[in-house]
Coordinates of C-alpha atoms and ligand atoms in Angstrom, one line a residue:
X432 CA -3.3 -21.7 13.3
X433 CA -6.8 -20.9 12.1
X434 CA -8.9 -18.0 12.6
X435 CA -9.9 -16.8 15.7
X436 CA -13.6 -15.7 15.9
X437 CA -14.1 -16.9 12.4
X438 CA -17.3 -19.3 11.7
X439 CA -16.5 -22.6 10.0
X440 CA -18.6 -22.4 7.4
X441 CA -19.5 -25.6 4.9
X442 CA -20.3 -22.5 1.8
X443 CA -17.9 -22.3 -0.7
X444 CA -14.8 -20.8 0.6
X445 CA -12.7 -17.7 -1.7
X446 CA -10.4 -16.4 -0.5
X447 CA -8.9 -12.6 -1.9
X448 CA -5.5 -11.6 -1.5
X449 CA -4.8 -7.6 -1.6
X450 CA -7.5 -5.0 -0.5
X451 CA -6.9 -2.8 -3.9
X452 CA -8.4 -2.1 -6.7
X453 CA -9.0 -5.6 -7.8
X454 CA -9.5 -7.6 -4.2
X455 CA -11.6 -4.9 -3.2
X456 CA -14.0 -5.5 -6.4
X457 CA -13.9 -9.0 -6.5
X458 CA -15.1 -9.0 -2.8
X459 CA -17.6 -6.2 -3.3
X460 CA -19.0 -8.1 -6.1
X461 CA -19.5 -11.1 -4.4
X462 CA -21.9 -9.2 -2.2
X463 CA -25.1 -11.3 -2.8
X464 CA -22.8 -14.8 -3.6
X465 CA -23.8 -17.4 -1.5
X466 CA -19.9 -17.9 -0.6
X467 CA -17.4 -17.4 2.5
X468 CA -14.9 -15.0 1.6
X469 CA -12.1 -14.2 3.7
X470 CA -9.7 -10.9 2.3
X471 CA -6.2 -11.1 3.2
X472 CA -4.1 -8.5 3.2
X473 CA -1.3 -6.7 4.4
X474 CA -2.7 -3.3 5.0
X475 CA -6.0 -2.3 6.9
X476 CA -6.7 -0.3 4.2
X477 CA -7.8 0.4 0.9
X478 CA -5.6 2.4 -1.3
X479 CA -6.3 4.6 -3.9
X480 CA -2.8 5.1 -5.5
X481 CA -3.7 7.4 -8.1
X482 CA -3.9 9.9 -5.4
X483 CA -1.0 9.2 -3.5
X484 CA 1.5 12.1 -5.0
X485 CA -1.1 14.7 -3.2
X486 CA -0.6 13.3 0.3
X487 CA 3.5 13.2 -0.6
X488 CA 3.1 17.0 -1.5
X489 CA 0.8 18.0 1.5
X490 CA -2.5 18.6 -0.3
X491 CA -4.3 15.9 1.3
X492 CA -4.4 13.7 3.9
X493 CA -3.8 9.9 3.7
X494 CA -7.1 8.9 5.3
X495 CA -8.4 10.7 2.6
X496 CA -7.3 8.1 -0.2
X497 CA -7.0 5.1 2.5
X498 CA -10.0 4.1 4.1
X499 CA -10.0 0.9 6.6
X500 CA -11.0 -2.1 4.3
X501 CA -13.1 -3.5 7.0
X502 CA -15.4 -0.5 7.4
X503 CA -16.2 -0.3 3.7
X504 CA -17.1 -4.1 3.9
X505 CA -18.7 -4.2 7.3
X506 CA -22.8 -4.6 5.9
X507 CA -21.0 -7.6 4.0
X508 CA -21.3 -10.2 6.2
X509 CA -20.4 -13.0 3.9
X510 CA -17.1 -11.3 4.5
X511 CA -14.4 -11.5 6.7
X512 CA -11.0 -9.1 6.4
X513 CA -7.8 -10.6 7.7
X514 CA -4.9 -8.4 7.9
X515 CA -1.4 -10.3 7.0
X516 CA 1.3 -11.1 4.4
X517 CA 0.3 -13.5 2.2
X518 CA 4.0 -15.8 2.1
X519 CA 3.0 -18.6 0.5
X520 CA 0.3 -20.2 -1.5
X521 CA 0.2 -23.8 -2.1
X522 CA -2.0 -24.6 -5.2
X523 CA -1.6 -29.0 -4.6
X524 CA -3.1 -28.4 -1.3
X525 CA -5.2 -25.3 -1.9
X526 CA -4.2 -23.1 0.8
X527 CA -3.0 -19.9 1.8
X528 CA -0.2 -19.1 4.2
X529 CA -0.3 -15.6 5.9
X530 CA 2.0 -14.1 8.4
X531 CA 0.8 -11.4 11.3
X532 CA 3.1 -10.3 13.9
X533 CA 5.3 -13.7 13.7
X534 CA 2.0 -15.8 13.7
X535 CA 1.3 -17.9 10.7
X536 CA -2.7 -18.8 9.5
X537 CA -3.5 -21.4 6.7
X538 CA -6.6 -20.8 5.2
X539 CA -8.1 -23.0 2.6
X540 CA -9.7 -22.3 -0.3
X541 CA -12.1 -23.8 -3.0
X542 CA -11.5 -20.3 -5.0
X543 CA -8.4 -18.5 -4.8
X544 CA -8.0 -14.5 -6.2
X545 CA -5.0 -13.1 -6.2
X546 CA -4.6 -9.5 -6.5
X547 CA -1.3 -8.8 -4.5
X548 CA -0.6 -6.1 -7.3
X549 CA 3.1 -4.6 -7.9
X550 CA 5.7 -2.8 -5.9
X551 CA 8.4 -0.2 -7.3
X552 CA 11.2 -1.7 -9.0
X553 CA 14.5 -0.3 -9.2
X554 CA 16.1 -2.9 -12.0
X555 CA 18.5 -4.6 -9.9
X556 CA 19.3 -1.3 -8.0
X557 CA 17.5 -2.3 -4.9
X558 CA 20.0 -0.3 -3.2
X559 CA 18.7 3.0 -4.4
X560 CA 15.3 2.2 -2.1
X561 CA 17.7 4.0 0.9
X562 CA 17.6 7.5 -1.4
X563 CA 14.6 7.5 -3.4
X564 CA 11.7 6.0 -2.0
X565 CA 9.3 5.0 -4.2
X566 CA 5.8 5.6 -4.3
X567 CA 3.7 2.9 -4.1
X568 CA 2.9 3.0 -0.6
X569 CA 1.3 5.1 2.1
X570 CA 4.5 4.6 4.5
X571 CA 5.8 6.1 0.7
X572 CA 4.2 9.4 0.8
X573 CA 4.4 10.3 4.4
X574 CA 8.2 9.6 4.0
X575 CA 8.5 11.8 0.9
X576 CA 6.6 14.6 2.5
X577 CA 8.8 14.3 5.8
X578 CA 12.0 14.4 2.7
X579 CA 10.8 17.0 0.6
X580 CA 9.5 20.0 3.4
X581 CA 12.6 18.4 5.6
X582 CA 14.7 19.4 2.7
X583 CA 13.3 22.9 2.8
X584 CA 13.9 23.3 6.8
X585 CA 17.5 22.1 6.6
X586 CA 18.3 24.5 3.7
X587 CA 17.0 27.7 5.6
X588 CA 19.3 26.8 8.5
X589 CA 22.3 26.3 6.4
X590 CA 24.9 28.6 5.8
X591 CA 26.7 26.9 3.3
X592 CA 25.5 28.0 -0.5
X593 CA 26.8 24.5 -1.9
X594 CA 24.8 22.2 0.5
X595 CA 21.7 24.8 0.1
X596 CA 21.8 24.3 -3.6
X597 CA 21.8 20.4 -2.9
X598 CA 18.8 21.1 -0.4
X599 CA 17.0 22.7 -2.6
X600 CA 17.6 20.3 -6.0
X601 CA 14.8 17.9 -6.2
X602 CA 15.3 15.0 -8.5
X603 CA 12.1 12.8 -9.5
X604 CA 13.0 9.3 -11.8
X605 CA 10.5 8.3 -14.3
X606 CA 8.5 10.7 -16.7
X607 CA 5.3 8.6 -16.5
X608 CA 2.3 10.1 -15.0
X609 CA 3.8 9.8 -11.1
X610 CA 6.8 11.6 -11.6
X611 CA 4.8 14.2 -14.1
X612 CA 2.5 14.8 -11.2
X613 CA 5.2 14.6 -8.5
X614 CA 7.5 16.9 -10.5
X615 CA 4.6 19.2 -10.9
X616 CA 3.5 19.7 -7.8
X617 CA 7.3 20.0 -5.8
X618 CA 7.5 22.6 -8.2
X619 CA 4.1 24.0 -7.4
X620 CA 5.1 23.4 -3.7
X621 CA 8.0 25.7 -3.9
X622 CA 6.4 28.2 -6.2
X623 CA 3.3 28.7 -4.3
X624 CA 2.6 27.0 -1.5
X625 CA 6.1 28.1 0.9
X626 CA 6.6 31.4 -1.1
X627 CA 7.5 33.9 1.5
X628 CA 7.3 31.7 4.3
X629 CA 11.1 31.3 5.1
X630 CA 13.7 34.2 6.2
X631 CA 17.0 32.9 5.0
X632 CA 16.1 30.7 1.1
X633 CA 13.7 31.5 -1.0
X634 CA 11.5 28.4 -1.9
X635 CA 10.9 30.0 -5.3
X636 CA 14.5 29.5 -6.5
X637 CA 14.1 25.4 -5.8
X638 CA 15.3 23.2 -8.8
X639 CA 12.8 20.3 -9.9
X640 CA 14.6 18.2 -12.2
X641 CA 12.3 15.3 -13.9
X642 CA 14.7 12.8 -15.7
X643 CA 14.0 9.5 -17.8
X644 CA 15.8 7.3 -19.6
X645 CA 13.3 7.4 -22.3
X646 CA 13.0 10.2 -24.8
X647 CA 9.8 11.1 -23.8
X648 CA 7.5 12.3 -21.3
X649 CA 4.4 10.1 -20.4
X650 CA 5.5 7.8 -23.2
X651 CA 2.2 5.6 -23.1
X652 CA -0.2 8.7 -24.1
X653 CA 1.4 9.2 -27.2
X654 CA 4.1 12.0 -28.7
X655 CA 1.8 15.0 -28.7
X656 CA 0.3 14.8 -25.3
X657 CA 3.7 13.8 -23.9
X658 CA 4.8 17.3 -25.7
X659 CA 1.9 19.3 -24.3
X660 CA 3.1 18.0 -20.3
X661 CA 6.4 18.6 -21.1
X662 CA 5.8 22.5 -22.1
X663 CA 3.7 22.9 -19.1
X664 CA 6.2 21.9 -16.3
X665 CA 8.6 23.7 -18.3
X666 CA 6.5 26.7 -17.8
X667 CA 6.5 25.7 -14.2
X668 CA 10.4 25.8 -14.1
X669 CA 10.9 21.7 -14.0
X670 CA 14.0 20.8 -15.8
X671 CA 13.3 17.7 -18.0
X672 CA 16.3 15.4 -18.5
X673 CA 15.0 12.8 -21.3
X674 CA 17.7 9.9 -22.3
X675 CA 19.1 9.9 -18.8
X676 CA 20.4 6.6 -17.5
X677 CA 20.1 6.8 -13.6
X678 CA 23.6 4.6 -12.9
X679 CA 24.3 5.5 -9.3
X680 CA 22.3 6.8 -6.3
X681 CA 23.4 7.9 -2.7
X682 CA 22.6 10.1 0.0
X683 CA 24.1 13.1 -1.5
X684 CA 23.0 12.6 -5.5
X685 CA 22.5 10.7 -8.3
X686 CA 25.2 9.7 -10.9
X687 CA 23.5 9.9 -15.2
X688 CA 24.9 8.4 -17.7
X689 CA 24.2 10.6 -21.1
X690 CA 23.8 9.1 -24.2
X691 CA 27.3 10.4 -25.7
X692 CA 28.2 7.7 -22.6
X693 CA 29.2 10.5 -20.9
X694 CA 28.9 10.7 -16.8
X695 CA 27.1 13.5 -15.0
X696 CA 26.7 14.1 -11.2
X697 CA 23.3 15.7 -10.1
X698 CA 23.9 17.0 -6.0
X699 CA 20.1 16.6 -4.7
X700 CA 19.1 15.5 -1.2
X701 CA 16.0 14.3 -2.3
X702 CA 15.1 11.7 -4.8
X703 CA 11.8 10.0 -5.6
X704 CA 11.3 6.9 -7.7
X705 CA 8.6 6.3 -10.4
X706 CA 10.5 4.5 -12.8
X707 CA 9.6 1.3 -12.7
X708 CA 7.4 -1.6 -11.5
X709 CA 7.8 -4.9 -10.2
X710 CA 4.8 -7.5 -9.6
X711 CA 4.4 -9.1 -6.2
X712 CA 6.7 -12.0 -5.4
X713 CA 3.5 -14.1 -5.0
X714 CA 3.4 -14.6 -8.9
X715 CA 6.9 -16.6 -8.9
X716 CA 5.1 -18.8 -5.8
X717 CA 2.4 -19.4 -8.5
X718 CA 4.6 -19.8 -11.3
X719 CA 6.8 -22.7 -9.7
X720 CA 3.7 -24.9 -9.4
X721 CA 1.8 -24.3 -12.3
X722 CA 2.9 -24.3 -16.4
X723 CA 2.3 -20.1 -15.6
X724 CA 4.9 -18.6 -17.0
X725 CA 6.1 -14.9 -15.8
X726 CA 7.7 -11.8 -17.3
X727 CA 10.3 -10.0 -16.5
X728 CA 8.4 -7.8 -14.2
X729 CA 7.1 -11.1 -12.5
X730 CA 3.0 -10.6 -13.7
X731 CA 1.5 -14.3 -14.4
X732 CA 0.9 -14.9 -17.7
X733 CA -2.8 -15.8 -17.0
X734 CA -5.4 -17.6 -19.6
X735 CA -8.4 -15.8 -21.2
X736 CA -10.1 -16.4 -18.2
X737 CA -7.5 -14.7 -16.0
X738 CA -7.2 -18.3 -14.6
X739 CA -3.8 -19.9 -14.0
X740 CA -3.3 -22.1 -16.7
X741 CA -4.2 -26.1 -15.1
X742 CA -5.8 -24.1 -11.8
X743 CA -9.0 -23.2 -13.6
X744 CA -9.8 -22.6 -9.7
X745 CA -7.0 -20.1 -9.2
X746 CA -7.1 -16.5 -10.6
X747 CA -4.7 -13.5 -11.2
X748 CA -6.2 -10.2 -11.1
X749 CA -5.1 -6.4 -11.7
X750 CA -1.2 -5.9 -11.8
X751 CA 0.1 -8.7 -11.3
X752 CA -1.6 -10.2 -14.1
X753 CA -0.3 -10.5 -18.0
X754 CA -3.1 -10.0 -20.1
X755 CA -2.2 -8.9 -23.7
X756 CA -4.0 -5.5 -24.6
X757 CA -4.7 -4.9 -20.5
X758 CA -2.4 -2.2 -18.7
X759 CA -1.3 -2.2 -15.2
X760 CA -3.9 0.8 -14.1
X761 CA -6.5 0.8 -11.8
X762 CA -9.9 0.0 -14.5
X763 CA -7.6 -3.0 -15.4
X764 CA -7.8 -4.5 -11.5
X765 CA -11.6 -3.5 -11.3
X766 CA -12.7 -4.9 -14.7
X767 CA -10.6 -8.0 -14.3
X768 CA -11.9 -8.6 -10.6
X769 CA -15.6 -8.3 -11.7
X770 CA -15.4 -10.5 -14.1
X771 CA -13.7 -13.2 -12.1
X772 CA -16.5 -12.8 -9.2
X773 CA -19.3 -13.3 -12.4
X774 CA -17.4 -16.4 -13.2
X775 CA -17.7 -17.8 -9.2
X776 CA -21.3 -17.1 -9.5
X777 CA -22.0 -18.2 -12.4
X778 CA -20.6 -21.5 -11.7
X779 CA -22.0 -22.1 -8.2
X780 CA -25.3 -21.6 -10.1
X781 CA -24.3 -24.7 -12.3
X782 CA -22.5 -23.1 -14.9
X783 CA -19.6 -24.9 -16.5
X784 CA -16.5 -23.6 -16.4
X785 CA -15.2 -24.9 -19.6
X786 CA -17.9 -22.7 -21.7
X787 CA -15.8 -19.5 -19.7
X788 CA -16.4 -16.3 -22.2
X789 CA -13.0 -14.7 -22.6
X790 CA -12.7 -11.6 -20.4
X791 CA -12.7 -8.7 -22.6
X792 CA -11.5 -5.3 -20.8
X793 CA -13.0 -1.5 -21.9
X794 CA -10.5 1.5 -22.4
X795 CA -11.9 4.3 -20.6
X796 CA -8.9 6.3 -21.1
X797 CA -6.2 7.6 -19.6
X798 CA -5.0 10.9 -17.7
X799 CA -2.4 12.4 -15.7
X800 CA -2.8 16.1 -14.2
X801 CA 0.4 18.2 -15.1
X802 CA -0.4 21.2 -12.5
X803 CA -3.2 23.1 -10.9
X804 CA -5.6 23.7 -13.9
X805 CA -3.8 21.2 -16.4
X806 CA -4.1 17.7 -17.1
X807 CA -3.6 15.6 -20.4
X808 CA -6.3 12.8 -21.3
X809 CA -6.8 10.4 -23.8
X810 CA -10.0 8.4 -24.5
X811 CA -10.6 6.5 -27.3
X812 CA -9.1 8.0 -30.3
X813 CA -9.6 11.7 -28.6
X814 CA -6.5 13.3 -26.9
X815 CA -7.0 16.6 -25.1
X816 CA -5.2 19.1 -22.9
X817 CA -5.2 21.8 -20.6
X818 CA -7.9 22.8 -18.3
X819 CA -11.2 21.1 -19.1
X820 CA -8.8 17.4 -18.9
X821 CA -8.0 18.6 -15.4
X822 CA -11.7 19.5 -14.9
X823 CA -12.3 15.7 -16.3
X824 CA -9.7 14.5 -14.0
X825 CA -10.7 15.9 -10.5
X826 CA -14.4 15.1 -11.6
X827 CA -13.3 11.2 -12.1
X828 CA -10.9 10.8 -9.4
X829 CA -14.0 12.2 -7.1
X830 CA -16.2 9.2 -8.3
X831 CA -13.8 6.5 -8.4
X832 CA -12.8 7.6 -4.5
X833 CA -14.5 5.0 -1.8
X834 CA -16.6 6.8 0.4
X835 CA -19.1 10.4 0.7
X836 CA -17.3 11.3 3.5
X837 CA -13.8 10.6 1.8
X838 CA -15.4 12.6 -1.2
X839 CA -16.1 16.0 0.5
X840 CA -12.8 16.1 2.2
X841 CA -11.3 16.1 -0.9
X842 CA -12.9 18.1 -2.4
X843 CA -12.4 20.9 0.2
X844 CA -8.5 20.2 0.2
X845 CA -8.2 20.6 -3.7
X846 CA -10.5 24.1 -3.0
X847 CA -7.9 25.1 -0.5
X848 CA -5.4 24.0 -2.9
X849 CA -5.7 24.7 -6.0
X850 CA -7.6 27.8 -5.3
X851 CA -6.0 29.4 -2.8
X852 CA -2.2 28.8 -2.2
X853 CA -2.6 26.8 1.0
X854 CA -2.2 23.0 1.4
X855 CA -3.7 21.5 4.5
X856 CA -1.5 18.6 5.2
X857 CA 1.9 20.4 5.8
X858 CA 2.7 18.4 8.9
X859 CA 5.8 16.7 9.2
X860 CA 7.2 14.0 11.5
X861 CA 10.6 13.2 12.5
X862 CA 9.1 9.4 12.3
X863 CA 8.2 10.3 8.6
X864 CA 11.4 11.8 8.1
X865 CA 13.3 8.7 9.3
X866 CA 11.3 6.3 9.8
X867 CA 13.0 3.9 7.0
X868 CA 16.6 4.9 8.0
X869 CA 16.1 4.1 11.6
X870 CA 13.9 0.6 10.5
X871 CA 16.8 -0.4 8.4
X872 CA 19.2 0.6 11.3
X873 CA 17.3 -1.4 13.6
X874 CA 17.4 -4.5 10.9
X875 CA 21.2 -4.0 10.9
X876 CA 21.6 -4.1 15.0
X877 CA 19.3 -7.1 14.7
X878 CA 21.4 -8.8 12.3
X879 CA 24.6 -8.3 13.8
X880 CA 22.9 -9.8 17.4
X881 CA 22.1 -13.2 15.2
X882 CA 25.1 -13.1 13.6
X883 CA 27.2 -12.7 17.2
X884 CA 24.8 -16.1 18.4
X885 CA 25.5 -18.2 16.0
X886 CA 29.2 -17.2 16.0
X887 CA 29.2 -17.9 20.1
Ligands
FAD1377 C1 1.6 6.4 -7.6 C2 0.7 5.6 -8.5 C3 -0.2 6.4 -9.3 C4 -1.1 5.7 -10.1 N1 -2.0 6.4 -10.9 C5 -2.9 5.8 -11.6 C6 -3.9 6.6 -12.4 O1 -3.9 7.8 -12.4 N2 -4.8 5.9 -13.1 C7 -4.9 4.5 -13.1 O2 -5.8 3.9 -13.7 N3 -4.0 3.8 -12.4 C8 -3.0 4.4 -11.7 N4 -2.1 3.7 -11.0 C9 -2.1 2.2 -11.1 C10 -3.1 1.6 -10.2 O3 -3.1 2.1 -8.9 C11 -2.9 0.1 -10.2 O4 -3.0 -0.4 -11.5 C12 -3.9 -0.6 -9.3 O5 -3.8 -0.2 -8.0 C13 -3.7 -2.2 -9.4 O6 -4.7 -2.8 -8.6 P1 -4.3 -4.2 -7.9 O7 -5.5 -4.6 -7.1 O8 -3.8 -5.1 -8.9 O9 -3.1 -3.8 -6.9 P2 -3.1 -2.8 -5.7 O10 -4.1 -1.8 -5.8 O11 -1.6 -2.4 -5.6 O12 -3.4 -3.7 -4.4 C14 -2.5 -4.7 -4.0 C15 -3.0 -5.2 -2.6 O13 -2.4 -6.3 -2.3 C16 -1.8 -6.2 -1.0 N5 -0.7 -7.1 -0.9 C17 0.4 -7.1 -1.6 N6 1.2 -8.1 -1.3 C18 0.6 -8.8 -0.4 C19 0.9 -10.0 0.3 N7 2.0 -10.7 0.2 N8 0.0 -10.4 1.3 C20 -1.2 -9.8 1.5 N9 -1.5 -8.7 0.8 C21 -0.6 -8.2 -0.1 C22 -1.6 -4.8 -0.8 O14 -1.5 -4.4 0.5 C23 -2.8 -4.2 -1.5 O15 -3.9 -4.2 -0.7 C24 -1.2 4.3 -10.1 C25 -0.3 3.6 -9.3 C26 0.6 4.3 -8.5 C27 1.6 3.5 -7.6

């Protein structure tokens, strides 16, 4: 099927697959490009992940970090957004396959950027998905806020101390800078936000428990600014569990393996996962039909040019990409995008691809806020802690956020927040709350239905 309402065009024809970080660059700048771009992808929106532990905890809302792709591109007319999954993508033929409601639309290309970026892994654990959602996602962080308050509602009407305690035990997986800021801000949550507001618990006494199978916190910034996070959410009350092996994970807990190889049993009703990342399935698709090789997180180990080795027609942008010395963050997606869009236009305008300069990415640094007031960053060579890094970090997250509007609403919420004690996005659904257990339910009756035709 091709695209309703859509112009054939005889322009050269990219196509972009993920509305990110790096799809979203890569289409922005090919603004003036004489080109037809069409952006697949499998949300309407945009997302800033960085901000997504703040809609989890109730500071602010998700339109605030997800505006609709289309509206940010609308004055681009060379443009056109196409919401669908992306299941296939055949590089012989040079077409893309996407799926919308059961409906499946090829789309050809002449230049292909894939940006699909990476989802939560859980190591071969998918399992633990059911207990501790990951965070990757909106769906993500309105589930863990329905989870986390949820927890707090079900724990006021209990009468029974055990299942209160387990209520009110928070686990969060992965010490990197999502389960820093998650762990921080439950704990900031409890502390703050709902103090006084129940009759029965008292939200104060909640246990935050931040574990890792590394021995570090925020490994990747180095030992001292790990240390300095680590002391604050002490400070905060966060218990850190550091060369924890998460072996087991259910409804009611999470089974640890110590390492004396000893077992321990943590009773928590609500688990989040940040421990680990997995690139989109669409770089094995690539892999098969190329000489790309992929790691063991499935990122395409792409050439200099971030093209796919034999495809010089075909590039891999932001996290799904393997590009020594480039990490999987956000300034990784946008410099790798812009460079690939200079590439197109420099070779419609005649330029010949074989004289491609390498790209070359920038460090601007790195940061992860701890709690209200406290942040660690790292730029360069300089490391630095405590207030004016958060100051650094609200002021950048401000700027890199797509849209004035989007800007001033934030900005009010983190007033609210972080200097009063309330949170504005406090709502809860029973949809957020079990949205993923019902879906899954529903998959199972489905199944079962199949299962009973083909048997009859
Ligand atoms: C919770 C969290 C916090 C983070 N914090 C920071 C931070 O503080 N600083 C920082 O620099 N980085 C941070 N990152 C990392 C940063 O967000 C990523 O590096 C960046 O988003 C990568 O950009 P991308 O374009 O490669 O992928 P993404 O931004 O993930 O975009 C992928 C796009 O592809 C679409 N897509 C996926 N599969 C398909 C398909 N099959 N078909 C169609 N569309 C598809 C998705 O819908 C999405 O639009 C964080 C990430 C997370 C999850």
């Amino acid at each position: 099927m091709t695209h309703p309402g859509a112009t054939p065009s005889d322009k050269h024809k990219v196509v972009i697959i993920g509305s990110g970080f790096g799809g979203l660059n890569a289409a922005q700048k090919l603004k003036r490009a004489d080109v037809d771009i069409k952006l697949i992808a499998k949300t309407t929106h945009h997302l800033f992940q960085p901000l997504l532990y703040q809609v989890a905890t109730g500071i602010i809302s998700e339109g605030e970090i997800a505006p609709p792709t289309r509206v940010i591109l609308r004055n681009q007319e060379n443009c056109q957004v196409l919401l669908g999954e992306v299941t296939n993508i055949d590089l012989a033929s040079k077409t893309v396959d996407s799926i919308l409601l059961g409906h499946t639309y090829r789309t050809p290309y002449d230049t292909l950027i894939v940006a699909a970026g990476a989802g939560q892994s859980y190591f071969g654990n998918d399992q633990f998905a059911e207990w501790a959602p990951g965070m990757k996602t909106i769906d993500d962080a309105l589930e863990l806020r329905g989870r986390i308050l949820g927890a707090f509602e079900q724990a006021e009407r209990s009468s029974d101390p055990v299942r209160r305690d387990k209520l009110l035990t928070f686990v969060v997986v992965g010490a990197g800078p999502t389960g820093v800021e998650m762990a921080g801000q439950i704990a900031e949550l409890a502390d703050h936000t709902l103090r006084g507001a129940f009759r029965h618990i008292d939200s104060t006494r909640a246990r935050v428990i931040l574990l890792d199978a590394a021995p570090a916190v925020l490994p990747p910034m180095g030992e001292k600014l790990g240390k300095k996070a680590q002391d604050r959410l002490e400070k905060l009350g966060v218990e850190i569990q550091l060369n924890a092996m998460v072996t087991d994970v259910d409804r009611n807990g999470i089974t640890v393996k110590r390492p004396d190889g000893s077992i321990d049993r943590i009773e928590a009703a609500t688990k989040v996962w940040s421990a680990g990342v997995s690139a989109s399935p669409l770089g094995k698709i690539i892999a098969d039909q190329s000489e790309a090789e992929i790691d063991r997180a499935g990122r395409v180990k792409v050439g200099p040019d971030l093209s796919v080795p034999g495809h010089p027609n075909v590039f891999v942008v932001g996290d799904m990409a393997l590009v020594d010395g480039v990490p999987g963050m956000a300034q990784g997606a946008i410099q790798g995008a812009k460079y690939v869009a200079n590439l197109v236009k420099s070779e419609l305008k005649g330029a010949d691809p074989a004289t491609r300069q390498p790209f070359s990415y920038f460090d601007k640094g790195s940061m992860a806020t701890v709690s209200r007031f406290s942040a660690v960053a790292k730029i360069g060579k300089v490391e630095f802690a405590g207030f004016f890094a958060w100051l650094a970090w609200l002021f950048l997250h401000l700027v890199y956020l797509v849209g004035f509007k989007t800007k001033i609403a934030t900005m009010l919420s983190w007033t609210t927040t972080f200097l009063g004690r309330g949170r504005s996005q406090l709502t809860i659904t029973e949809q957020q709350a079990y949205a993923r257990t019902r879906i899954e339910q529903l998959e199972e009756i489905a199944a079962t239905v199949d299962e009973e035709k083909a048997a009859s």
